[in-house]
Amino acid sequence: MAIRKYLVQQIGQNKGAPRIYMETQFLALAGFVPGAAYNRKVDDGKIVLRLDDYGQYRVSRKERGGKVFPVIDINSKEALSALDGLKAVRLVIQDGVISAMPIASEANARRRLRRLRENLSRGQLVSASLSHGGGILDNAAHHGLADAGIEAQMAFANEIDDDLMEHSRGRNEVWGAGSMGLAAPMQEAVQDEWLMQRIPQVDVLAVGIPCSGASRAGASKRGLDMMESHPEVGHLAASFLMVVQRTQPAVVVVECVKEYQQTASAQIIRQHLRDSGYSVNEVILNGKEFGVLENRTRWFMVAATNGIEVDLAGIAPVCNPVRTVSEVLEEVPLDDPSWRDFQYLKTKAIRDAEKGNGFGMQIVHPTDTSVPVLRKGYHKGGSTDPLLAHPDRDGIYRLFTAKEHARIKQVPEHLIDDMAQGRAHQLLGQSVLYALVKALFRRLGQSLNVWDSELHQGQRSTPVYNLARATG
């Protein structure tokens, strides 16, 4: 049947009852001319009006400006009971048939909650990963959910670097027999209709949005005036939202540098998710709050389908043991070639000081209780990369080993097994602090358990759609 008109409109009120009022020539185009008879029934949660010569109801008429308009006016709580609780309705006018149903965002939210409830009852959620890397975030997420008594099965992971995905597939326990690996740029994968039709809907979608354009170092290096100007990753918010639309996760978790929170992309994400039926919460977490040596701060967004309450306050432990760098060090001989003077950095530090740009070497001692951020390119030994001081020789330092890097971030070492030092540093440097993510997902799991225990069959999510937002 041809579609004559698709309309989203607010459900009105008249005489203390809900009201759907249609006055448009599109009704006549669909056969609903003044005086035409039709029947009305509820079919699978929607109200269907169908032309019928012997129908119980008739199309009214209204004259305006010398023209006659067909009118359908449904003003009854009983007649509109299938749409009870909604603020807006989706009207589809087709030849001979008119359907009144929940707007797409509300219908999607209901389906998400129903699927989540079913999967929780089976004891296993379905997860998915974007910008997977080596799966460190996902590993922490799965273990955090497990701490709350919820098992998760990863349906698919998307990662542009096939080597990292292959490494993760062989060593990361989040992969199952049915997990799909999508080794392609995110923006390319979402344009592949064949592929998008084959990825499943999930309960939890996690993404570590690439931070190259948002981090201060990345923006400074490229001279970016805004994050979205980054030619490779500045536009990935759009691709990410396309995956959200396809997979319809009950919960979305986004991680990035704290600067991302203030970007236009973050604002687009939070408002699009809001209008898709999610309640969006955000939190800034720092490693020191969780007893992690690395002083890394990250921003997290948790968008849960309306009806699920996730409180992000007080995630960090009240107290943590004080750790020192000495606890994570490997047995590296004091005469090992890795110990060197890094003269090129000393020379650069002098030049930088003369320029007054503030860059300088960052020296770490075994007794220190904090380590500056270890970046993706740490293995290159850049001017601000933390160096471990030799215990006996002044002016001699070395880079942390990959295993030490993992321990500093509290990342399970098996996730970097058999990787070359440089590659392991790259994986770890672009990843997360394990304890933060694990704690966040533990809280998420606890919230899902509370929601599941309190929610009875048939309860709906809170409708929050506001038509004025779309019309201005």
Coordinates of C-alpha atoms in Angstrom, one line a residue, residues 51-371:
L51 CA -12.1 1.6 5.3
D52 CA -15.2 -0.6 5.3
D53 CA -18.5 0.1 3.6
Y54 CA -20.3 -1.3 6.7
G55 CA -17.9 0.3 9.2
Q56 CA -19.0 1.6 12.6
Y57 CA -17.4 5.0 12.2
R58 CA -17.5 7.7 9.6
V59 CA -15.1 10.4 8.5
S60 CA -16.3 13.9 9.4
R61 CA -15.9 17.1 7.5
K62 CA -14.8 20.6 8.2
E63 CA -14.9 23.7 5.9
R64 CA -12.1 26.1 6.0
G65 CA -11.2 28.8 3.5
G66 CA -13.8 27.6 1.1
K67 CA -12.4 24.1 1.1
V68 CA -13.8 20.9 2.6
F69 CA -11.3 18.9 4.7
P70 CA -11.9 15.3 5.9
V71 CA -11.6 14.9 9.7
I72 CA -11.0 11.9 12.0
D73 CA -11.3 12.7 15.7
I74 CA -10.6 10.0 18.3
N75 CA -11.3 11.4 21.7
S76 CA -11.7 8.5 24.1
K77 CA -9.5 7.0 26.8
E78 CA -10.9 3.5 26.0
A79 CA -10.3 3.9 22.2
L80 CA -6.8 5.0 22.7
S81 CA -5.9 2.6 25.6
A82 CA -3.3 0.9 23.4
L83 CA -1.3 4.2 23.4
D84 CA -1.8 4.9 27.1
G85 CA 1.0 6.8 28.7
L86 CA 2.5 8.1 25.5
K87 CA 3.0 11.8 24.7
A88 CA 3.3 11.5 21.0
V89 CA 2.1 9.1 18.4
R90 CA 3.2 8.0 14.9
L91 CA 0.4 8.2 12.3
V92 CA 0.9 6.4 9.0
I93 CA -1.8 7.2 6.4
Q94 CA -1.9 4.6 3.6
D95 CA -4.5 3.8 0.9
G96 CA -7.5 2.5 2.9
V97 CA -5.7 2.1 6.2
I98 CA -4.5 4.4 8.9
S99 CA -2.2 3.2 11.7
A100 CA -1.7 5.0 15.0
M101 CA 1.2 3.6 17.0
P102 CA 4.0 4.5 19.4
I103 CA 6.7 6.7 17.9
A104 CA 9.7 4.8 16.7
S105 CA 11.9 5.9 19.6
E106 CA 9.4 4.6 22.2
A107 CA 8.8 1.4 20.3
N108 CA 12.5 0.8 20.1
A109 CA 12.9 1.5 23.8
R110 CA 10.2 -1.0 24.7
R111 CA 11.8 -3.7 22.5
R112 CA 15.2 -3.0 24.1
L113 CA 13.8 -3.4 27.6
R114 CA 11.9 -6.5 26.7
R115 CA 15.0 -8.1 25.1
L116 CA 17.2 -7.1 28.1
R117 CA 14.7 -8.7 30.5
E118 CA 14.6 -11.9 28.5
N119 CA 18.4 -12.1 28.4
L120 CA 18.8 -11.3 32.1
S121 CA 16.3 -14.1 32.8
R122 CA 18.6 -16.5 30.8
G123 CA 21.6 -15.3 32.7
Q124 CA 23.6 -13.9 29.8
L125 CA 23.7 -10.4 28.2
V126 CA 24.8 -9.8 24.7
S127 CA 27.6 -7.2 24.2
A128 CA 29.4 -5.5 21.3
S129 CA 32.6 -3.5 21.0
L130 CA 33.6 -0.6 18.8
S131 CA 37.1 0.6 18.4
H132 CA 38.0 -2.7 20.1
G133 CA 41.8 -2.4 20.0
G134 CA 43.0 -5.4 22.0
G135 CA 39.8 -5.6 23.9
I136 CA 41.1 -4.3 27.3
L137 CA 38.0 -2.2 27.9
D138 CA 35.7 -5.1 27.0
N139 CA 37.7 -7.5 29.2
A140 CA 37.3 -5.2 32.1
A141 CA 33.6 -4.6 31.3
H142 CA 32.8 -8.3 31.2
H143 CA 34.6 -8.9 34.5
G144 CA 32.8 -6.0 36.1
L145 CA 29.4 -7.4 35.0
A146 CA 30.5 -10.8 36.3
D147 CA 31.2 -9.2 39.7
A148 CA 27.5 -8.2 39.7
G149 CA 26.5 -11.8 38.8
I150 CA 25.9 -11.1 35.1
E151 CA 27.6 -13.0 32.4
A152 CA 28.1 -11.4 29.0
Q153 CA 28.7 -12.8 25.5
M154 CA 30.3 -10.6 22.9
A155 CA 28.4 -10.7 19.6
F156 CA 30.9 -8.7 17.6
A157 CA 33.8 -6.4 17.7
N158 CA 34.8 -3.7 15.3
E159 CA 38.5 -2.7 15.0
I160 CA 40.3 -1.0 12.1
D161 CA 43.6 -2.7 13.0
D162 CA 43.3 -6.4 12.0
D163 CA 46.5 -7.4 13.7
L164 CA 45.2 -6.1 17.0
M165 CA 41.9 -7.9 16.5
E166 CA 43.7 -11.2 15.7
H167 CA 45.8 -10.8 18.8
S168 CA 42.7 -10.1 20.9
R169 CA 40.9 -13.1 19.4
G170 CA 43.6 -15.4 20.4
R171 CA 44.1 -14.2 24.0
N172 CA 41.0 -12.3 25.2
E173 CA 38.4 -14.4 26.9
V174 CA 35.6 -12.1 25.9
W175 CA 35.6 -13.8 22.5
G176 CA 33.2 -16.7 22.1
A177 CA 32.6 -19.3 19.4
G178 CA 30.0 -17.1 17.8
S179 CA 31.7 -13.7 18.1
M180 CA 32.1 -11.8 14.8
G181 CA 35.3 -9.8 14.0
L182 CA 34.7 -6.7 11.9
A183 CA 38.1 -5.6 10.8
A184 CA 37.2 -2.4 8.9
P185 CA 37.1 1.3 9.5
M186 CA 33.9 2.0 11.5
Q187 CA 32.7 4.6 8.9
E188 CA 33.1 2.0 6.1
A189 CA 31.4 -0.9 8.0
V190 CA 28.3 1.2 8.7
Q191 CA 27.9 1.9 4.9
D192 CA 27.8 -1.8 4.1
E193 CA 24.1 -2.6 4.1
W194 CA 24.8 -6.3 3.6
L195 CA 27.0 -6.3 6.8
M196 CA 24.6 -4.1 8.9
Q197 CA 21.8 -6.5 8.2
R198 CA 23.8 -9.4 9.7
I199 CA 25.0 -7.9 12.9
P200 CA 22.7 -8.6 15.8
Q201 CA 21.0 -6.3 18.3
V202 CA 22.7 -6.3 21.6
D203 CA 22.2 -5.3 25.3
V204 CA 25.4 -3.4 26.0
L205 CA 27.5 -1.5 23.4
A206 CA 30.9 -0.2 24.5
V207 CA 33.1 2.2 22.6
G208 CA 36.4 3.9 23.3
I209 CA 35.9 6.8 20.8
P210 CA 39.4 7.5 19.3
C211 CA 40.7 10.5 21.1
S212 CA 43.4 11.8 18.6
G213 CA 41.4 14.9 17.8
A214 CA 40.2 15.7 21.3
S215 CA 43.3 15.2 23.3
R216 CA 45.4 18.3 23.9
A217 CA 48.5 16.7 22.4
G218 CA 46.6 15.5 19.3
A219 CA 44.9 18.8 18.7
S220 CA 48.2 20.7 19.2
K221 CA 50.1 18.4 16.9
R222 CA 47.7 19.0 14.0
G223 CA 46.8 22.6 14.9
L224 CA 43.1 21.7 15.2
D225 CA 40.6 24.4 16.2
M226 CA 38.0 21.8 16.9
M227 CA 38.1 18.0 17.4
E228 CA 35.8 17.4 14.4
S229 CA 38.5 18.8 12.1
H230 CA 40.7 15.7 12.6
P231 CA 40.7 14.1 9.1
E232 CA 40.7 10.5 10.4
V233 CA 38.6 10.3 13.5
G234 CA 36.8 13.7 13.8
H235 CA 33.6 12.4 12.3
L236 CA 33.3 9.0 14.0
A237 CA 30.4 10.2 16.3
A238 CA 28.2 9.8 13.2
S239 CA 29.3 6.3 12.5
F240 CA 29.0 5.3 16.1
L241 CA 25.4 6.6 16.2
M242 CA 24.6 4.6 13.1
V243 CA 25.8 1.4 14.9
V244 CA 23.6 2.4 17.9
Q245 CA 20.6 2.7 15.7
R246 CA 21.2 -0.7 14.1
T247 CA 22.1 -2.7 17.2
Q248 CA 19.6 -0.9 19.6
P249 CA 21.5 -1.6 22.8
A250 CA 19.7 -1.2 26.1
V251 CA 22.8 0.5 27.5
V252 CA 25.6 2.4 25.7
V253 CA 28.9 3.2 27.3
V254 CA 31.4 5.7 25.8
E255 CA 34.9 6.3 27.0
C256 CA 37.3 9.0 25.9
V257 CA 39.7 11.8 27.1
K258 CA 37.9 14.3 29.4
E259 CA 38.3 17.0 26.7
Y260 CA 35.9 15.1 24.5
Q261 CA 33.1 16.0 26.9
Q262 CA 33.1 19.6 25.6
T263 CA 33.1 18.7 21.9
A264 CA 30.3 19.2 19.5
S265 CA 30.4 15.5 18.8
A266 CA 29.7 14.7 22.5
Q267 CA 26.8 17.1 22.5
I268 CA 25.4 15.5 19.3
I269 CA 25.8 12.0 20.9
R270 CA 24.1 12.9 24.2
Q271 CA 21.1 14.7 22.6
H272 CA 20.6 12.1 19.9
L273 CA 20.6 9.4 22.6
R274 CA 18.2 11.4 24.7
D275 CA 15.8 11.6 21.8
S276 CA 16.3 7.9 21.1
G277 CA 14.9 7.0 24.6
Y278 CA 18.0 7.0 26.7
S279 CA 18.8 8.6 30.0
V280 CA 22.4 10.0 29.7
N281 CA 24.8 10.2 32.7
E282 CA 28.4 11.2 32.6
V283 CA 31.3 11.0 35.0
I284 CA 35.0 11.9 35.1
L285 CA 37.2 9.2 36.7
N286 CA 40.9 9.3 37.6
G287 CA 43.3 6.4 38.2
K288 CA 44.5 7.6 41.6
E289 CA 40.9 7.3 42.9
F290 CA 41.1 3.6 42.3
G291 CA 44.6 2.9 43.5
V292 CA 46.1 2.8 40.0
L293 CA 49.6 4.1 39.6
E294 CA 48.9 5.9 36.3
N295 CA 47.5 9.4 36.8
R296 CA 45.2 9.1 33.8
T297 CA 41.8 10.9 33.8
R298 CA 39.0 9.7 31.5
W299 CA 35.4 10.7 30.7
F300 CA 32.6 8.1 30.6
M301 CA 29.1 8.5 29.3
V302 CA 26.5 5.8 30.3
A303 CA 23.3 6.0 28.3
A304 CA 20.7 3.6 29.7
T305 CA 17.2 3.1 28.2
N306 CA 14.6 5.2 30.1
G307 CA 13.4 3.2 33.0
I308 CA 16.9 1.9 34.0
E309 CA 18.5 4.1 36.7
V310 CA 22.3 4.1 36.8
D311 CA 23.9 6.2 39.5
L312 CA 27.5 7.0 38.7
A313 CA 28.3 8.6 42.1
G314 CA 30.7 7.0 44.5
I315 CA 32.0 4.4 42.1
A316 CA 35.6 4.7 43.4
P317 CA 36.5 2.8 46.6
V318 CA 36.5 4.8 49.8
C319 CA 40.1 3.9 50.4
N320 CA 42.9 2.2 48.4
P321 CA 46.2 0.7 49.4
V322 CA 49.1 3.0 48.6
R323 CA 51.2 1.4 45.8
T324 CA 54.7 2.3 44.7
V325 CA 56.4 2.0 41.3
S326 CA 58.7 -0.6 42.8
E327 CA 55.9 -3.1 43.1
V328 CA 55.5 -3.3 39.3
L329 CA 59.1 -3.4 38.2
E330 CA 60.6 -6.4 36.4
E331 CA 64.1 -7.7 37.2
V332 CA 66.1 -5.6 34.6
P333 CA 69.9 -5.8 35.1
L334 CA 71.4 -2.5 36.1
D335 CA 73.8 -2.8 33.2
D336 CA 71.2 -3.7 30.6
P337 CA 71.4 -1.6 27.4
S338 CA 67.9 -0.3 28.1
W339 CA 69.5 2.0 30.7
R340 CA 70.8 5.1 28.8
D341 CA 71.3 8.8 29.1
F342 CA 68.6 9.9 26.7
Q343 CA 70.8 12.8 25.8
Y344 CA 68.5 13.9 22.9
L345 CA 65.7 14.5 25.5
K346 CA 68.0 16.5 27.7
T347 CA 69.0 18.7 24.8
K348 CA 65.4 19.2 23.8
A349 CA 64.4 20.0 27.3
I350 CA 67.0 22.8 27.3
R351 CA 65.6 24.2 24.0
D352 CA 62.0 23.9 25.3
A353 CA 62.9 25.8 28.5
E354 CA 64.5 28.6 26.4
K355 CA 61.3 28.8 24.4
G356 CA 59.2 28.8 27.5
N357 CA 56.8 26.1 26.2
G358 CA 56.8 24.1 29.5
F359 CA 57.8 20.7 28.0
G360 CA 60.3 18.8 30.1
M361 CA 61.4 15.3 31.0
Q362 CA 59.3 13.4 33.5
I363 CA 61.5 11.2 35.8
V364 CA 59.9 8.5 37.9
H365 CA 61.6 6.8 40.9
P366 CA 60.7 3.4 42.4
T367 CA 59.4 5.0 45.6
D368 CA 56.9 7.2 43.7
T369 CA 53.2 6.5 44.1
S370 CA 52.1 7.9 40.8
V371 CA 53.2 7.7 37.1

